[in-house]
Each structure stands twice: as structure tokens, then as C-alpha cells.
């Protein structure tokens, strides 16, 4: 049987301010978009450089 889900806590006054400050301090720089590796490069990483899978 599943356990019940607890209700979302609500923060007030000092707790809310402390939580917001802590979150804003932990926010870093945004993640940069990178290109996905090519299929050939991924195959070489998985299967090794000298062994390519049969087509």
C-alpha cells in the first residue's frame, strides 16, 4: 500500500526570508548550451577506437 503524500509546507516571516536568501545565494550561473556528441564519437567511446560495430 502506498504511503500518503505529506502536504507542502508553508513558510512564514523569518523562515520564508531565510529560505529565500539561502536559495538566492545558491543560484549559480546558468548552464551553457553544448552540442550533443556525434554518433560516431559516441560509438568510439562505447566500443573503443579499433572495434566498430557491424552495420
PDB file of N, CA and C in Angstrom:
ATOM      1  N   UNK A   1       0.841  -1.160   0.000  1.00  0.00           N
ATOM      2  CA  UNK A   1       0.000   0.000   0.000  1.00  0.00           C
ATOM      3  C   UNK A   1       0.900   1.241   0.000  1.00  0.00           C
ATOM      4  N   UNK A   2       0.522   2.241  -0.756  1.00  0.00           N
ATOM      5  CA  UNK A   2       1.317   3.456  -0.880  1.00  0.00           C
ATOM      6  C   UNK A   2       1.193   4.311   0.374  1.00  0.00           C
ATOM      7  N   UNK A   3       2.263   5.028   0.671  1.00  0.00           N
ATOM      8  CA  UNK A   3       2.213   5.941   1.805  1.00  0.00           C
ATOM      9  C   UNK A   3       1.619   7.271   1.356  1.00  0.00           C
ATOM     10  N   UNK A   4       0.882   7.929   2.205  1.00  0.00           N
ATOM     11  CA  UNK A   4       0.267   9.203   1.811  1.00  0.00           C
ATOM     12  C   UNK A   4       1.327  10.286   1.603  1.00  0.00           C
ATOM     13  N   UNK A   5       1.037  11.214   0.711  1.00  0.00           N
ATOM     14  CA  UNK A   5       1.943  12.324   0.423  1.00  0.00           C
ATOM     15  C   UNK A   5       1.692  13.422   1.447  1.00  0.00           C
ATOM     16  N   UNK A   6       2.775  13.937   2.017  1.00  0.00           N
ATOM     17  CA  UNK A   6       2.660  14.998   3.009  1.00  0.00           C
ATOM     18  C   UNK A   6       2.289  16.306   2.303  1.00  0.00           C
ATOM     19  N   UNK A   7       1.535  17.164   2.957  1.00  0.00           N
ATOM     20  CA  UNK A   7       1.202  18.459   2.344  1.00  0.00           C
ATOM     21  C   UNK A   7       2.441  19.343   2.226  1.00  0.00           C
ATOM     22  N   UNK A   8       2.437  20.234   1.249  1.00  0.00           N
ATOM     23  CA  UNK A   8       3.546  21.157   1.045  1.00  0.00           C
ATOM     24  C   UNK A   8       3.626  22.119   2.219  1.00  0.00           C
ATOM     25  N   UNK A   9       4.816  22.258   2.811  1.00  0.00           N
ATOM     26  CA  UNK A   9       4.928  23.179   3.948  1.00  0.00           C
ATOM     27  C   UNK A   9       4.810  24.636   3.482  1.00  0.00           C
ATOM     28  N   UNK A  10       4.280  25.469   4.335  1.00  0.00           N
ATOM     29  CA  UNK A  10       4.156  26.894   4.059  1.00  0.00           C
ATOM     30  C   UNK A  10       5.058  27.623   5.046  1.00  0.00           C
ATOM     31  N   UNK A  11       5.921  28.487   4.522  1.00  0.00           N
ATOM     32  CA  UNK A  11       6.845  29.231   5.368  1.00  0.00           C
ATOM     33  C   UNK A  11       6.316  30.642   5.582  1.00  0.00           C
ATOM     34  N   UNK A  12       6.502  31.137   6.781  1.00  0.00           N
ATOM     35  CA  UNK A  12       6.061  32.484   7.119  1.00  0.00           C
ATOM     36  C   UNK A  12       7.212  33.267   7.716  1.00  0.00           C
ATOM     37  N   UNK A  13       7.163  34.571   7.579  1.00  0.00           N
ATOM     38  CA  UNK A  13       8.040  35.540   8.216  1.00  0.00           C
ATOM     39  C   UNK A  13       9.519  35.180   8.094  1.00  0.00           C
ATOM     40  N   UNK A  14      10.166  34.975   9.226  1.00  0.00           N
ATOM     41  CA  UNK A  14      11.622  34.771   9.260  1.00  0.00           C
ATOM     42  C   UNK A  14      12.019  33.514   8.475  1.00  0.00           C
ATOM     43  N   UNK A  15      11.261  32.430   8.604  1.00  0.00           N
ATOM     44  CA  UNK A  15      11.585  31.193   7.870  1.00  0.00           C
ATOM     45  C   UNK A  15      11.546  31.426   6.371  1.00  0.00           C
ATOM     46  N   UNK A  16      10.549  32.164   5.889  1.00  0.00           N
ATOM     47  CA  UNK A  16      10.427  32.445   4.465  1.00  0.00           C
ATOM     48  C   UNK A  16      11.584  33.308   3.989  1.00  0.00           C
ATOM     49  N   UNK A  17      11.957  34.327   4.750  1.00  0.00           N
ATOM     50  CA  UNK A  17      13.070  35.194   4.373  1.00  0.00           C
ATOM     51  C   UNK A  17      14.380  34.427   4.356  1.00  0.00           C
ATOM     52  N   UNK A  18      14.604  33.580   5.350  1.00  0.00           N
ATOM     53  CA  UNK A  18      15.822  32.779   5.416  1.00  0.00           C
ATOM     54  C   UNK A  18      15.891  31.812   4.231  1.00  0.00           C
ATOM     55  N   UNK A  19      14.771  31.176   3.920  1.00  0.00           N
ATOM     56  CA  UNK A  19      14.736  30.241   2.798  1.00  0.00           C
ATOM     57  C   UNK A  19      15.025  30.964   1.484  1.00  0.00           C
ATOM     58  N   UNK A  20      14.392  32.106   1.273  1.00  0.00           N
ATOM     59  CA  UNK A  20      14.600  32.866   0.034  1.00  0.00           C
ATOM     60  C   UNK A  20      16.045  33.336  -0.089  1.00  0.00           C
ATOM     61  N   UNK A  21      16.640  33.792   0.993  1.00  0.00           N
ATOM     62  CA  UNK A  21      18.041  34.228   0.978  1.00  0.00           C
ATOM     63  C   UNK A  21      18.967  33.054   0.658  1.00  0.00           C
ATOM     64  N   UNK A  22      18.712  31.916   1.283  1.00  0.00           N
ATOM     65  CA  UNK A  22      19.557  30.736   1.057  1.00  0.00           C
ATOM     66  C   UNK A  22      19.474  30.273  -0.395  1.00  0.00           C
ATOM     67  N   UNK A  23      18.273  30.294  -0.960  1.00  0.00           N
ATOM     68  CA  UNK A  23      18.108  29.880  -2.358  1.00  0.00           C
ATOM     69  C   UNK A  23      18.800  30.866  -3.295  1.00  0.00           C
ATOM     70  N   UNK A  24      18.642  32.169  -3.047  1.00  0.00           N
ATOM     71  CA  UNK A  24      19.250  33.167  -3.933  1.00  0.00           C
ATOM     72  C   UNK A  24      20.780  33.124  -3.858  1.00  0.00           C
ATOM     73  N   UNK A  25      21.352  32.752  -2.722  1.00  0.00           N
ATOM     74  CA  UNK A  25      22.803  32.628  -2.598  1.00  0.00           C
ATOM     75  C   UNK A  25      23.321  31.403  -3.350  1.00  0.00           C
ATOM     76  N   UNK A  26      22.517  30.355  -3.398  1.00  0.00           N
ATOM     77  CA  UNK A  26      22.952  29.113  -4.037  1.00  0.00           C
ATOM     78  C   UNK A  26      22.792  29.116  -5.549  1.00  0.00           C
ATOM     79  N   UNK A  27      22.074  30.104  -6.084  1.00  0.00           N
ATOM     80  CA  UNK A  27      21.864  30.144  -7.532  1.00  0.00           C
ATOM     81  C   UNK A  27      23.187  30.522  -8.193  1.00  0.00           C
ATOM     82  N   UNK A  28      23.632  29.677  -9.106  1.00  0.00           N
ATOM     83  CA  UNK A  28      24.880  29.934  -9.809  1.00  0.00           C
ATOM     84  C   UNK A  28      24.618  30.488 -11.190  1.00  0.00           C
ATOM     85  N   UNK A  29      25.631  30.459 -12.005  1.00  0.00           N
ATOM     86  CA  UNK A  29      25.467  30.932 -13.372  1.00  0.00           C
ATOM     87  C   UNK A  29      24.662  29.903 -14.161  1.00  0.00           C
ATOM     88  N   UNK A  30      23.914  30.348 -15.164  1.00  0.00           N
ATOM     89  CA  UNK A  30      23.107  29.407 -15.934  1.00  0.00           C
ATOM     90  C   UNK A  30      23.984  28.420 -16.707  1.00  0.00           C
ATOM     91  N   UNK A  31      23.443  27.270 -16.964  1.00  0.00           N
ATOM     92  CA  UNK A  31      24.164  26.240 -17.698  1.00  0.00           C
ATOM     93  C   UNK A  31      24.221  26.631 -19.167  1.00  0.00           C
ATOM     94  N   UNK A  32      25.395  26.471 -19.764  1.00  0.00           N
ATOM     95  CA  UNK A  32      25.550  26.821 -21.168  1.00  0.00           C
ATOM     96  C   UNK A  32      25.079  25.664 -22.048  1.00  0.00           C
ATOM     97  N   UNK A  33      24.557  26.011 -23.189  1.00  0.00           N
ATOM     98  CA  UNK A  33      24.103  25.007 -24.144  1.00  0.00           C
ATOM     99  C   UNK A  33      25.314  24.446 -24.863  1.00  0.00           C
ATOM    100  N   UNK A  34      25.410  23.126 -24.907  1.00  0.00           N
ATOM    101  CA  UNK A  34      26.510  22.491 -25.618  1.00  0.00           C
ATOM    102  C   UNK A  34      25.950  21.585 -26.701  1.00  0.00           C
ATOM    103  N   UNK A  35      26.761  21.371 -27.706  1.00  0.00           N
ATOM    104  CA  UNK A  35      26.335  20.484 -28.787  1.00  0.00           C
ATOM    105  C   UNK A  35      26.349  19.045 -28.294  1.00  0.00           C
ATOM    106  N   UNK A  36      25.425  18.276 -28.800  1.00  0.00           N
ATOM    107  CA  UNK A  36      25.397  16.857 -28.470  1.00  0.00           C
ATOM    108  C   UNK A  36      26.540  16.164 -29.211  1.00  0.00           C
ATOM    109  N   UNK A  37      27.156  15.158 -28.601  1.00  0.00           N
ATOM    110  CA  UNK A  37      28.237  14.463 -29.298  1.00  0.00           C
ATOM    111  C   UNK A  37      27.710  13.745 -30.533  1.00  0.00           C
ATOM    112  N   UNK A  38      28.563  13.636 -31.517  1.00  0.00           N
ATOM    113  CA  UNK A  38      28.143  12.953 -32.734  1.00  0.00           C
ATOM    114  C   UNK A  38      28.018  11.451 -32.474  1.00  0.00           C
ATOM    115  N   UNK A  39      27.275  10.795 -33.309  1.00  0.00           N
ATOM    116  CA  UNK A  39      27.056   9.366 -33.152  1.00  0.00           C
ATOM    117  C   UNK A  39      28.361   8.594 -33.286  1.00  0.00           C
ATOM    118  N   UNK A  40      29.202   8.981 -34.256  1.00  0.00           N
ATOM    119  CA  UNK A  40      30.483   8.282 -34.435  1.00  0.00           C
ATOM    120  C   UNK A  40      31.370   8.436 -33.206  1.00  0.00           C
ATOM    121  N   UNK A  41      31.399   9.632 -32.635  1.00  0.00           N
ATOM    122  CA  UNK A  41      32.211   9.845 -31.438  1.00  0.00           C
ATOM    123  C   UNK A  41      31.672   9.013 -30.277  1.00  0.00           C
ATOM    124  N   UNK A  42      30.350   8.960 -30.133  1.00  0.00           N
ATOM    125  CA  UNK A  42      29.747   8.163 -29.065  1.00  0.00           C
ATOM    126  C   UNK A  42      30.065   6.683 -29.250  1.00  0.00           C
ATOM    127  N   UNK A  43      29.992   6.194 -30.485  1.00  0.00           N
ATOM    128  CA  UNK A  43      30.323   4.783 -30.741  1.00  0.00           C
ATOM    129  C   UNK A  43      31.775   4.501 -30.398  1.00  0.00           C
ATOM    130  N   UNK A  44      32.663   5.431 -30.736  1.00  0.00           N
ATOM    131  CA  UNK A  44      34.075   5.200 -30.439  1.00  0.00           C
ATOM    132  C   UNK A  44      34.318   5.191 -28.934  1.00  0.00           C
ATOM    133  N   UNK A  45      33.559   6.001 -28.188  1.00  0.00           N
ATOM    134  CA  UNK A  45      33.715   5.995 -26.741  1.00  0.00           C
ATOM    135  C   UNK A  45      33.182   4.705 -26.133  1.00  0.00           C
ATOM    136  N   UNK A  46      32.085   4.189 -26.679  1.00  0.00           N
ATOM    137  CA  UNK A  46      31.463   2.991 -26.126  1.00  0.00           C
ATOM    138  C   UNK A  46      32.196   1.729 -26.552  1.00  0.00           C
ATOM    139  N   UNK A  47      32.473   1.616 -27.838  1.00  0.00           N
ATOM    140  CA  UNK A  47      33.019   0.378 -28.370  1.00  0.00           C
ATOM    141  C   UNK A  47      34.541   0.396 -28.527  1.00  0.00           C
ATOM    142  N   UNK A  48      35.184   1.488 -28.290  1.00  0.00           N
ATOM    143  CA  UNK A  48      36.623   1.580 -28.461  1.00  0.00           C
ATOM    144  C   UNK A  48      36.945   2.068 -29.852  1.00  0.00           C
ATOM    145  N   UNK A  49      38.165   2.529 -30.029  1.00  0.00           N
ATOM    146  CA  UNK A  49      38.560   3.115 -31.308  1.00  0.00           C
ATOM    147  C   UNK A  49      38.803   2.066 -32.395  1.00  0.00           C
ATOM    148  N   UNK A  50      39.271   0.897 -32.019  1.00  0.00           N
ATOM    149  CA  UNK A  50      39.610  -0.091 -33.035  1.00  0.00           C
ATOM    150  C   UNK A  50      38.442  -1.026 -33.369  1.00  0.00           C
ATOM    151  N   UNK A  51      37.439  -1.092 -32.540  1.00  0.00           N
ATOM    152  CA  UNK A  51      36.306  -2.002 -32.795  1.00  0.00           C
ATOM    153  C   UNK A  51      35.046  -1.195 -33.034  1.00  0.00           C
ATOM    154  N   UNK A  52      34.583  -1.162 -34.262  1.00  0.00           N
ATOM    155  CA  UNK A  52      33.330  -0.515 -34.599  1.00  0.00           C
ATOM    156  C   UNK A  52      32.265  -1.594 -34.784  1.00  0.00           C
ATOM    157  N   UNK A  53      31.056  -1.371 -34.359  1.00  0.00           N
ATOM    158  CA  UNK A  53      30.018  -2.393 -34.516  1.00  0.00           C
ATOM    159  C   UNK A  53      29.682  -2.602 -35.992  1.00  0.00           C
ATOM    160  N   UNK A  54      29.244  -3.816 -36.299  1.00  0.00           N
ATOM    161  CA  UNK A  54      28.877  -4.140 -37.680  1.00  0.00           C
ATOM    162  C   UNK A  54      27.631  -3.376 -38.053  1.00  0.00           C
ATOM    163  N   UNK A  55      27.588  -2.911 -39.292  1.00  0.00           N
ATOM    164  CA  UNK A  55      26.427  -2.152 -39.766  1.00  0.00           C
ATOM    165  C   UNK A  55      25.393  -3.061 -40.351  1.00  0.00           C
TER     166      UNK A  55
END
